[in-house]
Tab-separated table of C-alpha atoms and ligand atoms in Angstrom:
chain	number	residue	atom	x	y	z
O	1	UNK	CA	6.109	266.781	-13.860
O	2	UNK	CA	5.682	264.257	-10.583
O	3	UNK	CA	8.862	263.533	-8.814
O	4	UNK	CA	10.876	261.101	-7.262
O	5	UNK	CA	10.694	261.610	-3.716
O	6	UNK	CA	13.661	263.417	-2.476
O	7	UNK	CA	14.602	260.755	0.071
O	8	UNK	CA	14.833	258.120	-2.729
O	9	UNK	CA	16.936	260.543	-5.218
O	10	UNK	CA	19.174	260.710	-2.603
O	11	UNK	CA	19.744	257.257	-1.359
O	12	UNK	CA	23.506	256.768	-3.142
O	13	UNK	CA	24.231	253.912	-5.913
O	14	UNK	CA	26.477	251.077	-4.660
O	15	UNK	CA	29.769	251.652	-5.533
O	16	UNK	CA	30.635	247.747	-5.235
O	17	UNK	CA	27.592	247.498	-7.467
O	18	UNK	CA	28.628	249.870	-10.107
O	19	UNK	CA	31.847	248.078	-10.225
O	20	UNK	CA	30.598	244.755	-10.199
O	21	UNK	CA	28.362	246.069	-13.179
O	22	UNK	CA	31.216	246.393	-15.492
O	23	UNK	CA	33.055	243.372	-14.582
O	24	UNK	CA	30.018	241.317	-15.384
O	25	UNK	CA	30.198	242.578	-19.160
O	26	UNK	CA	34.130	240.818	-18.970
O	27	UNK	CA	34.846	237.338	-19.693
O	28	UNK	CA	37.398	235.625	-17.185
O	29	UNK	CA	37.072	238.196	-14.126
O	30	UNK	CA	38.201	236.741	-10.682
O	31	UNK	CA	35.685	238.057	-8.879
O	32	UNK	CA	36.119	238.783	-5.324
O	33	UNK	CA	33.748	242.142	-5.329
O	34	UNK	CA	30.934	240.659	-3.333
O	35	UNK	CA	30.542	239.318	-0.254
O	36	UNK	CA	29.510	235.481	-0.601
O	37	UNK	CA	31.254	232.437	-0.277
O	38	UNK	CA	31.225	230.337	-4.009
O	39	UNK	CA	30.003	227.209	-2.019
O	40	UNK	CA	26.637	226.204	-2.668
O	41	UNK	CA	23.994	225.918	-0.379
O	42	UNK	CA	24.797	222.176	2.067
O	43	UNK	CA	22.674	219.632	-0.103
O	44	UNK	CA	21.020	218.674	3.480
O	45	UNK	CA	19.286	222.116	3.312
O	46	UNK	CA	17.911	221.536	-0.098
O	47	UNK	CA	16.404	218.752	0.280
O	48	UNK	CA	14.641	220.346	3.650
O	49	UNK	CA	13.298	222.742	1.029
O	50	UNK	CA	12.165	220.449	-1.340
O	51	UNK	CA	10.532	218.268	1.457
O	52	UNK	CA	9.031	221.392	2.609
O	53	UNK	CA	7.594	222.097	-0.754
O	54	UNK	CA	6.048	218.313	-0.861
O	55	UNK	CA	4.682	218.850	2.870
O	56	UNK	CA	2.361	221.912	2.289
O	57	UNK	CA	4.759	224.974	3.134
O	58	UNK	CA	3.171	226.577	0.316
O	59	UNK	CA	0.719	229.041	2.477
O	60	UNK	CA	1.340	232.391	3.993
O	61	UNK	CA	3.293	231.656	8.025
O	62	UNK	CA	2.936	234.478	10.609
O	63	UNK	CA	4.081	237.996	10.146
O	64	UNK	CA	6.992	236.823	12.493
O	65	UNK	CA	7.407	233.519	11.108
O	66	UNK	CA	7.131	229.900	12.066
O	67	UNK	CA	7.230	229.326	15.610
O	68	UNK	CA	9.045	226.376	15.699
O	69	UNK	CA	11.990	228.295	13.474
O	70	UNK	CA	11.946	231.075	16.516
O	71	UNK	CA	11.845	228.078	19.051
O	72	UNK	CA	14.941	226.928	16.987
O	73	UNK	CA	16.770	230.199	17.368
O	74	UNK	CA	16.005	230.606	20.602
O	75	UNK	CA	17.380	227.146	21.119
O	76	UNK	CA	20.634	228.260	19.738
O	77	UNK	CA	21.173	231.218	21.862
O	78	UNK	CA	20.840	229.420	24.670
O	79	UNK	CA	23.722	226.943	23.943
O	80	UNK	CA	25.987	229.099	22.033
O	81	UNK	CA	25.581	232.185	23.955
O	82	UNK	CA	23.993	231.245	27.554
O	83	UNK	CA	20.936	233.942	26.658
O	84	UNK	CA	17.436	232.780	27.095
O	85	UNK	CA	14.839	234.186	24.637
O	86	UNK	CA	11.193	234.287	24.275
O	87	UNK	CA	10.383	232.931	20.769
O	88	UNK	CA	6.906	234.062	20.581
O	89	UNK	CA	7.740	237.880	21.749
O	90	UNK	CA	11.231	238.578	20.643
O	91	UNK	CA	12.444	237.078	18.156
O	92	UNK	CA	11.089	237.996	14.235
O	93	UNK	CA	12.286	236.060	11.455
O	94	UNK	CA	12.551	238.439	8.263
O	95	UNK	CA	13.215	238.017	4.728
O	96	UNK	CA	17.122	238.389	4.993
O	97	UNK	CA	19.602	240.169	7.223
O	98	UNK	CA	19.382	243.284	4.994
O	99	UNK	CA	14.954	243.270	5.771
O	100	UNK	CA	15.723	242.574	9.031
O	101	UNK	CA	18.542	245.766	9.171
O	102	UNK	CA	15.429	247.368	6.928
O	103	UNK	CA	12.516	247.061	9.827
O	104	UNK	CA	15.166	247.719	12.831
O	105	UNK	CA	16.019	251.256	11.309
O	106	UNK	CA	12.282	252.197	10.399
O	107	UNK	CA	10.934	251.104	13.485
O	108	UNK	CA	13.283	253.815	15.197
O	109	UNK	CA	13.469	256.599	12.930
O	110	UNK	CA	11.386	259.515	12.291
O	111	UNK	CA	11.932	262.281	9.346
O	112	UNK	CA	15.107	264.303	10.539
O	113	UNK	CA	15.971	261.758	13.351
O	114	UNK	CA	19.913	261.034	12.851
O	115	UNK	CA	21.925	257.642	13.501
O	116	UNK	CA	25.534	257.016	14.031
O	117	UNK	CA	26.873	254.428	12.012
O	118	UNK	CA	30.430	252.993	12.781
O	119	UNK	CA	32.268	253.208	9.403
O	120	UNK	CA	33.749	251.786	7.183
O	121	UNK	CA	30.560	249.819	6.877
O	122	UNK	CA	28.625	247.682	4.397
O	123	UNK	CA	27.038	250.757	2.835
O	124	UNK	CA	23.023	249.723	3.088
O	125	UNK	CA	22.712	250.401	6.714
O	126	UNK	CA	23.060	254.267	5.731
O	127	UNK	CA	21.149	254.047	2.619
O	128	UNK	CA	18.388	252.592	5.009
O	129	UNK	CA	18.569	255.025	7.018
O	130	UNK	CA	18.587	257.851	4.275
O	131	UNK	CA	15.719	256.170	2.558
O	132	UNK	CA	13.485	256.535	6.322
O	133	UNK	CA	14.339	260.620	5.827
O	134	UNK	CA	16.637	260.812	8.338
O	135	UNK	CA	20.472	261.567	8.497
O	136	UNK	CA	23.291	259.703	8.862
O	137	UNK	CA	26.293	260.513	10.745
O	138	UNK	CA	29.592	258.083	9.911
O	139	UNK	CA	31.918	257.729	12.918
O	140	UNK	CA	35.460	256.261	11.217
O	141	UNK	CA	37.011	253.232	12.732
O	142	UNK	CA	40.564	254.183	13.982
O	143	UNK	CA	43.524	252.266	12.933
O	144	UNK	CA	46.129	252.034	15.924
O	145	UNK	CA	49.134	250.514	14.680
O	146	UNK	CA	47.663	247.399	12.996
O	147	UNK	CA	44.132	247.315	15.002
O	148	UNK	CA	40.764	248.916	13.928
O	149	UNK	CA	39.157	250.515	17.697
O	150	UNK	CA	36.205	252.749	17.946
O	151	UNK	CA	36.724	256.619	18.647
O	152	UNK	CA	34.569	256.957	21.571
O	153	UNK	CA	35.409	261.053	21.794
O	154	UNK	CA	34.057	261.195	18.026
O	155	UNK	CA	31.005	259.161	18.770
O	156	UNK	CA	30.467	261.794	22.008
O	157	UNK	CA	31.047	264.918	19.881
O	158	UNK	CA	28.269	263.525	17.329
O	159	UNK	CA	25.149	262.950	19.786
O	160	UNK	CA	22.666	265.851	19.014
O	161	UNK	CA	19.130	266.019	20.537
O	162	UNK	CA	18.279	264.400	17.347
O	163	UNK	CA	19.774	261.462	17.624
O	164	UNK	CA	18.630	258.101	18.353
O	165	UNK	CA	20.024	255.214	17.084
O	166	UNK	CA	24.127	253.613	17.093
O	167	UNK	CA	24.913	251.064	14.535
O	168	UNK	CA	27.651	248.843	14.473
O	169	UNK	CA	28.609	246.071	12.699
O	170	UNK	CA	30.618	243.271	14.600
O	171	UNK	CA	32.662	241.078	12.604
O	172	UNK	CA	32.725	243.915	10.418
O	173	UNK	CA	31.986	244.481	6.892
O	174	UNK	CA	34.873	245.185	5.436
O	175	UNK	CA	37.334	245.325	8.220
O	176	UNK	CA	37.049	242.032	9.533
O	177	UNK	CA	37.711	243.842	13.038
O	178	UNK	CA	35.302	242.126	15.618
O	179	UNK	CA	34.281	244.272	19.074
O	180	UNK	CA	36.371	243.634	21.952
O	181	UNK	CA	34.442	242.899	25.169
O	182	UNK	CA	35.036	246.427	26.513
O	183	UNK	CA	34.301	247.690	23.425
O	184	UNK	CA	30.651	246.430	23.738
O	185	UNK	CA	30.105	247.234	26.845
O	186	UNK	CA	31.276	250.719	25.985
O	187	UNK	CA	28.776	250.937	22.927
O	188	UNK	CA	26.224	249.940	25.521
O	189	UNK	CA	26.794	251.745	27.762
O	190	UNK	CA	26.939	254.636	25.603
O	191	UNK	CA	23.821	254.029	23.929
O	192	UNK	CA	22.108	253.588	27.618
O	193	UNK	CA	23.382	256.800	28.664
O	194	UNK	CA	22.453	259.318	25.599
O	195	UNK	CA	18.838	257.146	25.370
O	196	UNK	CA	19.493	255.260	22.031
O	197	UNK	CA	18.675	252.592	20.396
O	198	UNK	CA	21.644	249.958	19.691
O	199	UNK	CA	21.643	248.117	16.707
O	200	UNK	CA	24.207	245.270	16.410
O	201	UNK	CA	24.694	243.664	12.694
O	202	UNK	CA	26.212	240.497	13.971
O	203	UNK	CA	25.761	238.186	10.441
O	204	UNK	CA	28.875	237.500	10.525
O	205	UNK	CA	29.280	236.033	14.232
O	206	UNK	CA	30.039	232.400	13.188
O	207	UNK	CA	32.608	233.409	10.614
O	208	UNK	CA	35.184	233.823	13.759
O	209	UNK	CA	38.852	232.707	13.572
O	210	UNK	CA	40.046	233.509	17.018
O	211	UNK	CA	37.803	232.146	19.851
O	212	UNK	CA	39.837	229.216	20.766
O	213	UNK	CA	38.379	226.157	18.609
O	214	UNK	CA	36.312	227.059	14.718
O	215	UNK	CA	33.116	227.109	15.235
O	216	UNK	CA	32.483	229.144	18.515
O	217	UNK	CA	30.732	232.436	17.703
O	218	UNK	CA	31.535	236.198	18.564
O	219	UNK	CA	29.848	236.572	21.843
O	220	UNK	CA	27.012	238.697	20.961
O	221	UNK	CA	25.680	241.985	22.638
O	222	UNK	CA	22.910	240.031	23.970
O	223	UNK	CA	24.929	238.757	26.645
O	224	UNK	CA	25.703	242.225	28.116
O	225	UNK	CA	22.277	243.600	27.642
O	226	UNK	CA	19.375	243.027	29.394
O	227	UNK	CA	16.016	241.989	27.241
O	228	UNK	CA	14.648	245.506	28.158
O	229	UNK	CA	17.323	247.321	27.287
O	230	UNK	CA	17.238	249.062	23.733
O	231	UNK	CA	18.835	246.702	21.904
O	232	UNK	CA	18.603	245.027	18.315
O	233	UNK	CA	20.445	242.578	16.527
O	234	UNK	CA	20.072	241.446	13.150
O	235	UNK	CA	21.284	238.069	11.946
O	236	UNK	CA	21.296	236.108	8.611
O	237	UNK	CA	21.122	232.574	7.314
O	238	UNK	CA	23.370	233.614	4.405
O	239	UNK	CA	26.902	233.916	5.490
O	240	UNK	CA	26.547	230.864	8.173
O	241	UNK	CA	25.114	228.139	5.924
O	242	UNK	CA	25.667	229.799	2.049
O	243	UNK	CA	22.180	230.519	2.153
O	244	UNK	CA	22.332	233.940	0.046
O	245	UNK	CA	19.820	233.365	-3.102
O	246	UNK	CA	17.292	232.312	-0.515
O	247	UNK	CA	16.373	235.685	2.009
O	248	UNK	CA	15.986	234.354	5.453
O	249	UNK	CA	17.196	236.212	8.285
O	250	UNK	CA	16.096	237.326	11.598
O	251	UNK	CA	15.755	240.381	14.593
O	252	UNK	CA	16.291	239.868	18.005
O	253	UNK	CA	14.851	242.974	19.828
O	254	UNK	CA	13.100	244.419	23.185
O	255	UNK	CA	9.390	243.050	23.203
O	256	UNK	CA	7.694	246.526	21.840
O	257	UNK	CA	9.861	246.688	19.025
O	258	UNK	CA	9.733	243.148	17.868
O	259	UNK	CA	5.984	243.302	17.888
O	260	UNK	CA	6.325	246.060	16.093
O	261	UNK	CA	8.908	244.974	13.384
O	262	UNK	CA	6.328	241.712	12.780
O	263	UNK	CA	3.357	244.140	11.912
O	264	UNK	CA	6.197	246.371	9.412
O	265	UNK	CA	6.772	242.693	7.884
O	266	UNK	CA	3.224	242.350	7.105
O	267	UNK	CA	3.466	246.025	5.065
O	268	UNK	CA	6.826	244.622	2.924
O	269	UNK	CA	7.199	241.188	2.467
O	270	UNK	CA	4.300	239.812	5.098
O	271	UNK	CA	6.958	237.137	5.762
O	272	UNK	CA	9.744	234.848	5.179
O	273	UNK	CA	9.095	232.511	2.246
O	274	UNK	CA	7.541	229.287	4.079
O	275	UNK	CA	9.587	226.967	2.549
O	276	UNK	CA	13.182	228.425	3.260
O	277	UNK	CA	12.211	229.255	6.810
O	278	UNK	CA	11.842	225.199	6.957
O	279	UNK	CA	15.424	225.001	5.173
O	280	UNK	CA	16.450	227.242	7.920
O	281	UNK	CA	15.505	225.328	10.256
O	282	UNK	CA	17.436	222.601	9.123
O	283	UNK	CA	20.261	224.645	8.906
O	284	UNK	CA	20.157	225.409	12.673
O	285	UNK	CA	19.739	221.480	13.159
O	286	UNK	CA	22.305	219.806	10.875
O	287	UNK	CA	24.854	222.772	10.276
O	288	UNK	CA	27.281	222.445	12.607
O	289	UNK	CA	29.645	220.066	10.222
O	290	UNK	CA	29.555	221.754	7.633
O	291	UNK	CA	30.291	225.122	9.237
O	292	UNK	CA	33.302	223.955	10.650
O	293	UNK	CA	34.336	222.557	7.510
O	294	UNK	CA	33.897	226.292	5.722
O	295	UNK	CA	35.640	227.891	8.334
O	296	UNK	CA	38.690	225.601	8.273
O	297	UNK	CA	39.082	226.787	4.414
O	298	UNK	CA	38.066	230.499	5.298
O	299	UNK	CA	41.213	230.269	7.558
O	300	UNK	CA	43.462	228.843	5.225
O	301	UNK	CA	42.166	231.674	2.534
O	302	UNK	CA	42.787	234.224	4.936
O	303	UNK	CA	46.432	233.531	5.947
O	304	UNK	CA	47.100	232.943	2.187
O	305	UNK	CA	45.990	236.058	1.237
O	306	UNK	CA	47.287	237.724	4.047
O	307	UNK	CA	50.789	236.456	3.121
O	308	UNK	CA	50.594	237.765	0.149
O	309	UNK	CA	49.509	240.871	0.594
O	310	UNK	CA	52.209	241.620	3.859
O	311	UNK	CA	54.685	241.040	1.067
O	312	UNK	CA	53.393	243.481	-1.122
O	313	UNK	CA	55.122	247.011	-0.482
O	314	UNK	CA	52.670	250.379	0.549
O	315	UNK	CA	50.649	247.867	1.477
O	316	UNK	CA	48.784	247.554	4.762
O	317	UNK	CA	46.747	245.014	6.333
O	318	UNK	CA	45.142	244.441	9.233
O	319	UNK	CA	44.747	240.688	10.319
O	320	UNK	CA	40.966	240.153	10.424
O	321	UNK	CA	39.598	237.918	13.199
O	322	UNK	CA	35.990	237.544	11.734
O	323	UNK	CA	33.968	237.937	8.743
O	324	UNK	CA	35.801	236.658	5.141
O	325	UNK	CA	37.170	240.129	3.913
O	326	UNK	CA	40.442	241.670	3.652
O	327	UNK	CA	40.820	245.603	4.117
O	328	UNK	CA	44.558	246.385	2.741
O	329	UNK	CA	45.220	250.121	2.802
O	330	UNK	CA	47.822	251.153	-0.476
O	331	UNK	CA	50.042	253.840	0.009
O	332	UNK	CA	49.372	257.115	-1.648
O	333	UNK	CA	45.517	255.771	-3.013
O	334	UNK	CA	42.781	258.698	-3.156
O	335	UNK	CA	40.626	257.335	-5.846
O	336	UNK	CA	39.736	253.767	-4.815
O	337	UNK	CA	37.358	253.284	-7.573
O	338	UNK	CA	39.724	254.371	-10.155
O	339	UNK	CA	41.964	251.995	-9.085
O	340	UNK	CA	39.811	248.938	-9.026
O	341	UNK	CA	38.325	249.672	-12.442
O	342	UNK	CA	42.235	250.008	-13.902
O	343	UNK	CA	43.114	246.539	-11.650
O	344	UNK	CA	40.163	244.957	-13.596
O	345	UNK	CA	40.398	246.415	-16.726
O	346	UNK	CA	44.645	245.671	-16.751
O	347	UNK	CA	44.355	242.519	-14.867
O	348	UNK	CA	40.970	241.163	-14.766
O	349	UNK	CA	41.003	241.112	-10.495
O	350	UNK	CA	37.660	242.643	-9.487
O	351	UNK	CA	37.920	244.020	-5.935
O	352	UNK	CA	34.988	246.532	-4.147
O	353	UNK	CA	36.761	249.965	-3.886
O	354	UNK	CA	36.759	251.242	-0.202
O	355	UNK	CA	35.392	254.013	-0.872
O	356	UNK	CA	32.462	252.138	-1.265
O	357	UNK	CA	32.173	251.972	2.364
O	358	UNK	CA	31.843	255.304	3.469
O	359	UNK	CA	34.050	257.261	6.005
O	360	UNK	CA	37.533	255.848	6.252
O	361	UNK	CA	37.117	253.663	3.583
O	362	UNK	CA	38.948	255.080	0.814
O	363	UNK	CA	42.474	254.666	0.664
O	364	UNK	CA	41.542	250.980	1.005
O	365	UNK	CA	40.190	248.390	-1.515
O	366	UNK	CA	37.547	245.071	-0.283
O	367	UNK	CA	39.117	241.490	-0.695
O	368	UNK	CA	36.498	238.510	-0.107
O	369	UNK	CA	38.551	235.998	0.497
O	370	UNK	CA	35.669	233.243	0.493
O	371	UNK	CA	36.558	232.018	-3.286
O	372	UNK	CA	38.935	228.652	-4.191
O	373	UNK	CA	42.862	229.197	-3.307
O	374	UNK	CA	43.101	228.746	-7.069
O	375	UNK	CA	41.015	232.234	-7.712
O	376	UNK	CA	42.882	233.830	-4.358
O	377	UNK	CA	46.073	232.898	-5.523
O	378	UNK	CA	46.095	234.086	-9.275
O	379	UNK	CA	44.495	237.196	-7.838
O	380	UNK	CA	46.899	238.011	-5.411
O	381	UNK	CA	49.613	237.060	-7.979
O	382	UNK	CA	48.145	240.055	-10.598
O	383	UNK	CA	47.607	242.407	-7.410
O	384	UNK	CA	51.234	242.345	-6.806
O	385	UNK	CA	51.877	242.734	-10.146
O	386	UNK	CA	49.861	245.645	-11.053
O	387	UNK	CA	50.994	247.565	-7.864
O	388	UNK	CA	54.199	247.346	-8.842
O	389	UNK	CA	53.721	249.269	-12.514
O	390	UNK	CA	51.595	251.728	-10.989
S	1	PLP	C1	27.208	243.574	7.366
S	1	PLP	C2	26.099	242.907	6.640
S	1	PLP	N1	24.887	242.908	7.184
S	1	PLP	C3	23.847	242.323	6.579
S	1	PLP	C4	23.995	241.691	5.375
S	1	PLP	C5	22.775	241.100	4.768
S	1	PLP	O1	22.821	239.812	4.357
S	1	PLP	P1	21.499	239.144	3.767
S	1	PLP	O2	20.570	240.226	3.384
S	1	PLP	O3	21.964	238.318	2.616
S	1	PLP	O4	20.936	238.314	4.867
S	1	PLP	C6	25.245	241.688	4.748
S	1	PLP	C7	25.448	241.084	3.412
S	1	PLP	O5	26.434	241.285	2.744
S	1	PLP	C8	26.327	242.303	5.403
S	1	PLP	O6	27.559	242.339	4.866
């Protein structure tokens, strides 16, 4: 009988998936499994959609999108980050952060080719990467006293002749744990010296609590590198501007590889939907207020549920600087899973299990703080709760 190619078989399920599954057959879940905030999409970005729709952004755009989106986010570099772009040669706007993440990885991976990915991570990066027939190779985050770092021996024990791409995600998914300067220059200059390709997931750069006022972003790698140095960096629309139903997202990368990563579009999704890139735009142009706004509550959120969870005994937890997830490690947990399905099942709190996250992750369970104080609080309430009868 025909098969399912052995690459597919072997790309894993989501565990915060197969979770999420059974808390969506339960009535009255607080749901704080998946990564999005409940705000909806800013009305202003609607209606740049529907005025879109009424204009004629009905047709197929360019493999690498609207120019005058890329002129935007080239525009935006410039001013938040001091980097000047080209638009036309190396920027590609993609159908989501996760397509973008998709034609990064196949762009730079052959069959048996392996990648080190900085873990615990947002598990599609590897699946990616398992799904282009090559092998990944999960390099834990340490945690020193109450900070995640990067294991820089580990990473240089792992380089084979085989290898040829690093990815990191900074703020991280789940950690929260955002690069230090050194620690980016170290990843680059890593990667420059071993001949890989870098791939930075930064989605997550304007969800950033400690850079002096709300609002200012991670600095990203794109400051340190140069524009031919083998760099990528994949961005979203969806965590910035609540823009998660709609798939827009984008690659920065050296000239070669963004021309390349346009003609891969044309193979999987040919392009952006025409319409949302012109929401997109508007995001970029009107966003600003709004974003502060989210991040003012994402603070509050963060510290509540912080609070909480510092109170709460075998508990430890990291204090996040970026991204809108909490990473508490419990005392004495092996089976991560098994204890979010009890928490839900007892106490109808859905949380992603850390093991979900690969390497280092289990032990740990996911909290996304980007729900209403009165889910967070409740939550946090029946966390303690059921911790202390287990
Ligand atoms: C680390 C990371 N990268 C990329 C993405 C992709 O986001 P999207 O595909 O919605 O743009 C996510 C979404 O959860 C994420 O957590």
């Amino acid at each position: 009988m025909p098969r399912i190619a052995r690459s597919v078989e072997n790309v894993p399920y989501s565990r915060i998936r197969e979770l999420a599954e059974i808390a969506m057959r339960m009535e009255g879940v607080l749901r704080l499994y998946f990564g999005e905030s409940n705000l909806p999409t800013p009305d202003f970005i609607k209606r740049a959609a529907i005025d879109a729709l009424t204009n004629g952004y009905t047709f197929y755009t360019e493999n690498a999108g609207l120019p005058s989106l890329r002129r935007a986010i080239a525009r935006q570099y410039g001013e938040l980050h001091n980097v000047e772009l080209d638009p036309a040669t190396e920027i590609v706007i993609t159908a989501s952060g996760v397509q973008a993440l998709n034609v990064g990885i196949r762009a730079v991976l052959d069959p048996g080719d392996e990648a080190l990915v900085l873990t615990p991570a947002w598990p599609n990066g590897a699946s990616i990467v398992a799904m282009a027939n090559a092998v990944v190779r999960q390099i834990p985050h340490p945690l020193r006293g109450d900070c995640y770092g990067i294991n820089f021996d580990a990473l240089e024990a792992a380089v084979t002749p085989h290898t040829r791409l690093l990815l990191y995600t900074s703020p991280s998914n789940p950690l929260g744990w955002v690069a230090t300067d050194e620690e980016q220059q170290r990843l680059l200059d890593f990667s420059r010296r071993h001949g890989l390709w870098l791939l930075a997931d930064e989605v997550y750069d304007r969800l950033y609590y400690a850079g002096g006022s709300l609002g200012v972003p991670v600095p990203s790698i794109l400051r340190k590198a140069t524009r031919d140095d083998a760099v990528m960096v994949v961005q979203s629309f969806s965590k910035t501007y609540c823009m998660t139903g709609w798939r827009v997202g984008w690659l920065v990368a050296r000239r070669d590889l963004a021309h390349k990563a346009a003609q891969l579009n044309e193979f999987i999704v040919s392009h952006a939907a025409s319409f949302a890139q012109k929401a997109a735009e508007a995001a970029l142009a009107h966003g600003e207020a709004e974003l502060t706004g989210m991040l003012e509550r994402l603070k509050q959120n963060r510290d509540l549920c912080l609070n909480a969870l510092s109170a709460m005994p075998g508990v430890t937890v990291p204090k996040p600087d970026g991204a809108f997830y909490l990473f508490p490690r419990i005392e004495g947990l092996t089976d991560s899973f098994g204890f979010c399905r009890r928490l839900l099942e007892d106490s109808k709190v859905g949380l992603a299990p850390g093991v979900a996250f690969g390497a280092g992750g289990e032990g740990s369970v996911r909290i996304c703080y980007a729900a209403e104080c009165e889910i967070l609080e409740p939550a946090m309430e029946r966390l303690a709760r059921f911790l202390c009868h287990t």
